[in-house]
XYZ file of C-alpha atoms in Angstrom:
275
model
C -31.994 23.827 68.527
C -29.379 20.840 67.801
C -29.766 19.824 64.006
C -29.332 16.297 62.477
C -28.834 14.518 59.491
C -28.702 10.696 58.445
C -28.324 8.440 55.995
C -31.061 6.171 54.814
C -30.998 2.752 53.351
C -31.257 -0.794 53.081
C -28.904 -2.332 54.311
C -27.730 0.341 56.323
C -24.948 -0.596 58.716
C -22.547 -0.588 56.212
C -22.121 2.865 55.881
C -19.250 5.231 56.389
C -21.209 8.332 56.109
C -22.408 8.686 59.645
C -18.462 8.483 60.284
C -17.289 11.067 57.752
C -20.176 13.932 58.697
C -20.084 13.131 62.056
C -16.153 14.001 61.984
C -16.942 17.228 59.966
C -19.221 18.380 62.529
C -16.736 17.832 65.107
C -14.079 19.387 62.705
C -16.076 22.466 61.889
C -17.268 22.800 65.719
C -21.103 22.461 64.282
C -23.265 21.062 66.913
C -25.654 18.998 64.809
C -25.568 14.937 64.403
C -25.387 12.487 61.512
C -27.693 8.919 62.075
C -27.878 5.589 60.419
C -31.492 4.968 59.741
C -32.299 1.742 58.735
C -35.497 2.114 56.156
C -36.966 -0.916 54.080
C -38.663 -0.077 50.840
C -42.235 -0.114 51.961
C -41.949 1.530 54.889
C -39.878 4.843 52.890
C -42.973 7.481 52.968
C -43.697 7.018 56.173
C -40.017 7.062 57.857
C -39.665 10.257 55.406
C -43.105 11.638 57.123
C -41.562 10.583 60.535
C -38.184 12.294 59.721
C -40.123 15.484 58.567
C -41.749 15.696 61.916
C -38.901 15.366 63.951
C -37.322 18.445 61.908
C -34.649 16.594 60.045
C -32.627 19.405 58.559
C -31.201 17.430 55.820
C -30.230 13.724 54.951
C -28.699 11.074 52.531
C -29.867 8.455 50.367
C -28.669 5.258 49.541
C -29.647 2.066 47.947
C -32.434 1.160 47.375
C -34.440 4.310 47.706
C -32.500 6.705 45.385
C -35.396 6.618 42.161
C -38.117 5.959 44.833
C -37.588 8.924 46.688
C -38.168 11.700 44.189
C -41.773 11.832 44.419
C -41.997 12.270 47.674
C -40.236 15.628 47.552
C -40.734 19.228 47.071
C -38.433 20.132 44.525
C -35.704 19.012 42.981
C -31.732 20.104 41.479
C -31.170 19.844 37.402
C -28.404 17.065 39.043
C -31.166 14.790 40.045
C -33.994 15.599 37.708
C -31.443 14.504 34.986
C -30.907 10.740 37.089
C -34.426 10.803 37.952
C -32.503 9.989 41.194
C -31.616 11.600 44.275
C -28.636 11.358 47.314
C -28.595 14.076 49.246
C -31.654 16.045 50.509
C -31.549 19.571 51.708
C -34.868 21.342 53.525
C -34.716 24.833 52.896
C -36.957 26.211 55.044
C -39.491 25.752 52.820
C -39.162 22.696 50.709
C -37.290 19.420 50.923
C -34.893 19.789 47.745
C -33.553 16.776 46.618
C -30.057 16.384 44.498
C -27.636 13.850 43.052
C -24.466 14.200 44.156
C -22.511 11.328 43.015
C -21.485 12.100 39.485
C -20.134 15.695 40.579
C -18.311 14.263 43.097
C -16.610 11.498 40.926
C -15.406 14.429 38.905
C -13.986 16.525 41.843
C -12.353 13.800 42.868
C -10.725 13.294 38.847
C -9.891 16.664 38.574
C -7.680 16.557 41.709
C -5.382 14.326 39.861
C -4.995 17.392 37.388
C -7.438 15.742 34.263
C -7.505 18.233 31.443
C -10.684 18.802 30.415
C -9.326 18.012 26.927
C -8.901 14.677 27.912
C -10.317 11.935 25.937
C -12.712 9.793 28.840
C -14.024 6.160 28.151
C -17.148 5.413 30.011
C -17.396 1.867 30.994
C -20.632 0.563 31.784
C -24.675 2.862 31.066
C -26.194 1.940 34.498
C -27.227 4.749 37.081
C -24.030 5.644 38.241
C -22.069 5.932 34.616
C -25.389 8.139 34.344
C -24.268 10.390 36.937
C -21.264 10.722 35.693
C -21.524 11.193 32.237
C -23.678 14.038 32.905
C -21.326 15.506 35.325
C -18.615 15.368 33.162
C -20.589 17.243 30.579
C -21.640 19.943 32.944
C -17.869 20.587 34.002
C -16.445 20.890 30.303
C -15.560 17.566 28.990
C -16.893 17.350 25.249
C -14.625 13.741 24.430
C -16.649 11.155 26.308
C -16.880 7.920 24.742
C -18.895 4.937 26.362
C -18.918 1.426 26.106
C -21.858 -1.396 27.842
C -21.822 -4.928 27.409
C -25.356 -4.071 26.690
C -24.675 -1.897 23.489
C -27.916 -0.768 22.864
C -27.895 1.154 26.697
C -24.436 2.439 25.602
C -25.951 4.267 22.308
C -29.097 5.553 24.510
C -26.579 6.872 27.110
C -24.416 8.271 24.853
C -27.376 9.863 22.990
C -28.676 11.816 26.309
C -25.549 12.974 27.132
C -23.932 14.175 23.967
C -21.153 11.360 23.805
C -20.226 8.527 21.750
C -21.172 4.828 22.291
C -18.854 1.854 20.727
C -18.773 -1.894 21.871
C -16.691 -3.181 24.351
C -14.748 -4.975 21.400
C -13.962 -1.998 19.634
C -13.339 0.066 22.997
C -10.316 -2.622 23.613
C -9.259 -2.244 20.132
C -8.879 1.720 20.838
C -8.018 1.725 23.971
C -4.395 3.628 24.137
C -6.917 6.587 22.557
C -8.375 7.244 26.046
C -6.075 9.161 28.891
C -8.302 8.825 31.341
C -10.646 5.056 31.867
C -14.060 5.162 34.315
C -15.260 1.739 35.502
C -18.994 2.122 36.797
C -19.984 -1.345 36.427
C -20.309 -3.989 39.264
C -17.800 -6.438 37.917
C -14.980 -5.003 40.388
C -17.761 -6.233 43.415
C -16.956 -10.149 42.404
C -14.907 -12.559 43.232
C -12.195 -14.038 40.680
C -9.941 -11.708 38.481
C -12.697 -10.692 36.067
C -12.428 -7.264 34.179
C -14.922 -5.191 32.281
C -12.819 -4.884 29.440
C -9.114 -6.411 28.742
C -6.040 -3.725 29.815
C -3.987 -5.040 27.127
C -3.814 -2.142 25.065
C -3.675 0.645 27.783
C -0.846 3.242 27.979
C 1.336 3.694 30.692
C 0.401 6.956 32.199
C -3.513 6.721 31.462
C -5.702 7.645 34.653
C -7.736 4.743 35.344
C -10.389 4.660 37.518
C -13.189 2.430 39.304
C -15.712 4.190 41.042
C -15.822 0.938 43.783
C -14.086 1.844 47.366
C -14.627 -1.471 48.823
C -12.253 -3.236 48.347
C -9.444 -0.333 47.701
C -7.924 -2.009 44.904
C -10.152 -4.291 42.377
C -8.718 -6.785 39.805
C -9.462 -3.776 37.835
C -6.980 -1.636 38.984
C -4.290 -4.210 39.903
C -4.201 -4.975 36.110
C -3.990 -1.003 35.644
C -1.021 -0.343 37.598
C 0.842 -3.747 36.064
C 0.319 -1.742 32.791
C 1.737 1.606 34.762
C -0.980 3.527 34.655
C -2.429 6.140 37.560
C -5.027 4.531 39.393
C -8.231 5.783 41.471
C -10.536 4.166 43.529
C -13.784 5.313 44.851
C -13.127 6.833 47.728
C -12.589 9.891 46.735
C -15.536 10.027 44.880
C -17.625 8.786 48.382
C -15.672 11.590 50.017
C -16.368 14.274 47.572
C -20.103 13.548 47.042
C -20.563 14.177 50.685
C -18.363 17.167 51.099
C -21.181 18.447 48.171
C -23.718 17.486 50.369
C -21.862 18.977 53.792
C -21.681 22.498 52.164
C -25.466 22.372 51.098
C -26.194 21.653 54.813
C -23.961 23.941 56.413
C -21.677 26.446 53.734
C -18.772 25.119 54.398
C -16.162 23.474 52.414
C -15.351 20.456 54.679
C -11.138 19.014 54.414
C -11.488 16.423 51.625
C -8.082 15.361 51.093
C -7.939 14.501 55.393
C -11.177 12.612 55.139
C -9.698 10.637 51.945
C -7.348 9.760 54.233
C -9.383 8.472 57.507
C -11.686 6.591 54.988
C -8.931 4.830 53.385
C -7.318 4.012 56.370
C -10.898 3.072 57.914
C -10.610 0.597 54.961
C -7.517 -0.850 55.607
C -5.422 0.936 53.113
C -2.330 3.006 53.510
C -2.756 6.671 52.384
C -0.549 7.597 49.545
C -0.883 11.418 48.917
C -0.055 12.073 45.075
């Protein structure tokens, strides 16, 4: 019997995912398929219900269903009970397990640009997805995470769960050529206009700075980054690596990352640069 997959959300048609599994299935020779399913908020348990009965082996979850999923299923990974949010969902045979992802594959996607895990890491931003990722980072190693929120209070409850250090965005500009490697979670890169989440001014040349946005390729973010001569990455990989994660839950295999890094970005308009 054929499998499939999808991707929930709303919107929906937006997505890339159908295009990256679907090409991994076609890669790996798996004959199983990958839909868009467009689901608005109160109609979520009973598309799940409807996906359950047409044996849906295993699917994604985007906005704006990622918290309001979780009590719909089964069981779920120390990844998403940590996020109280979930992106991926894998049926076992048994039980529809659900798990997060994101912040795992934000890391991946760092660690391919050789990050010690000695590093010193500034956090920007204490919303879901600097969640994800400051919990990732602790799970793979990385004991020098500072983080800094407009919001300072969310920074110090962050940085409490997680076992970093919270400072304000004033002080994290003042410190800045501490840090060799710079996350940016928040939304700011999503506007319009040159506006940062924190001035570049004192950055130093060679520090990995990221955004975890992939559209567009290059924010005002990390335009000002490389005009300082930094290393800069965008989200893609972290879009690529969060569903190669969720690829080898489905299926075991290890899909080609660093080829599908390349189709997305070129999907996007980019020009593929491999470092």
């Amino acid at each position: 019997m054929k499998k499939w997959y999808a991707v929930i959300g709303d919107p929906i048609s937006h997505s890339l995912s159908p295009f990256m599994h679907e090409s991994w299935f076609d890669e790996y020779d798996i004959d199983a398929a990958y839909l868009p399913i467009h689901v608005e908020p109160s109609q979520l348990e009973k598309s799940f219900e409807a996906m359950k009965t047409l044996g849906i082996s295993g699917f994604n979850i985007t906005l704006p269903h990622k918290q309001s999923i979780v009590p719909l299923l089964g069981k779920l990974e120390e990844s998403a009970m940590q996020m109280n949010a979930v992106n991926t969902v894998n049926f076992d045979g048994t039980h529809y397990l659900g798990s997060n992802t994101d912040g795992d594959g934000f890391v991946r996607s760092m660690l391919a640009h050789s990050v010690g895990k000695a590093s010193k890491v500034l956090l920007i931003g204490a919303g879901g997805a600097a969640r994800g990722i400051a919990c990732a980072l602790k799970r793979a190693g990385f004991t020098d995470v500072t983080i800094t929120n407009r919001t300072f209070r969310r920074a110090e409850e962050l940085a409490a769960e997680t076992g970093g250090t919270a400072v304000t965005l004033i002080e994290s500009e003042e410190r800045l050529a501490e840090f060799g490697v710079l996350i940016q979670t928040t939304s700011v890169g999503l506007a319009t206009g040159e506006a940062l989440p924190i001035s570049l001014e004192r950055v130093k040349a060679g520090t990995l700075v990221a955004d975890i946005i992939y559209n567009p390729l290059e924010t005002p973010f990390l335009k000002k980054a490389e005009e300082k001569n930094c290393i800069t990455l965008n989200g893609v990989g972290m879009f690529v690596y969060q569903g190669a994660i969720a690829f080898e839950k489905w299926t075991g295999i290890q899909p080609n990352t660093e080829k599908m890094i390349q189709l997305i970005t070129e999907k996007l308009g980019g020009t593929y640069v491999n470092d």
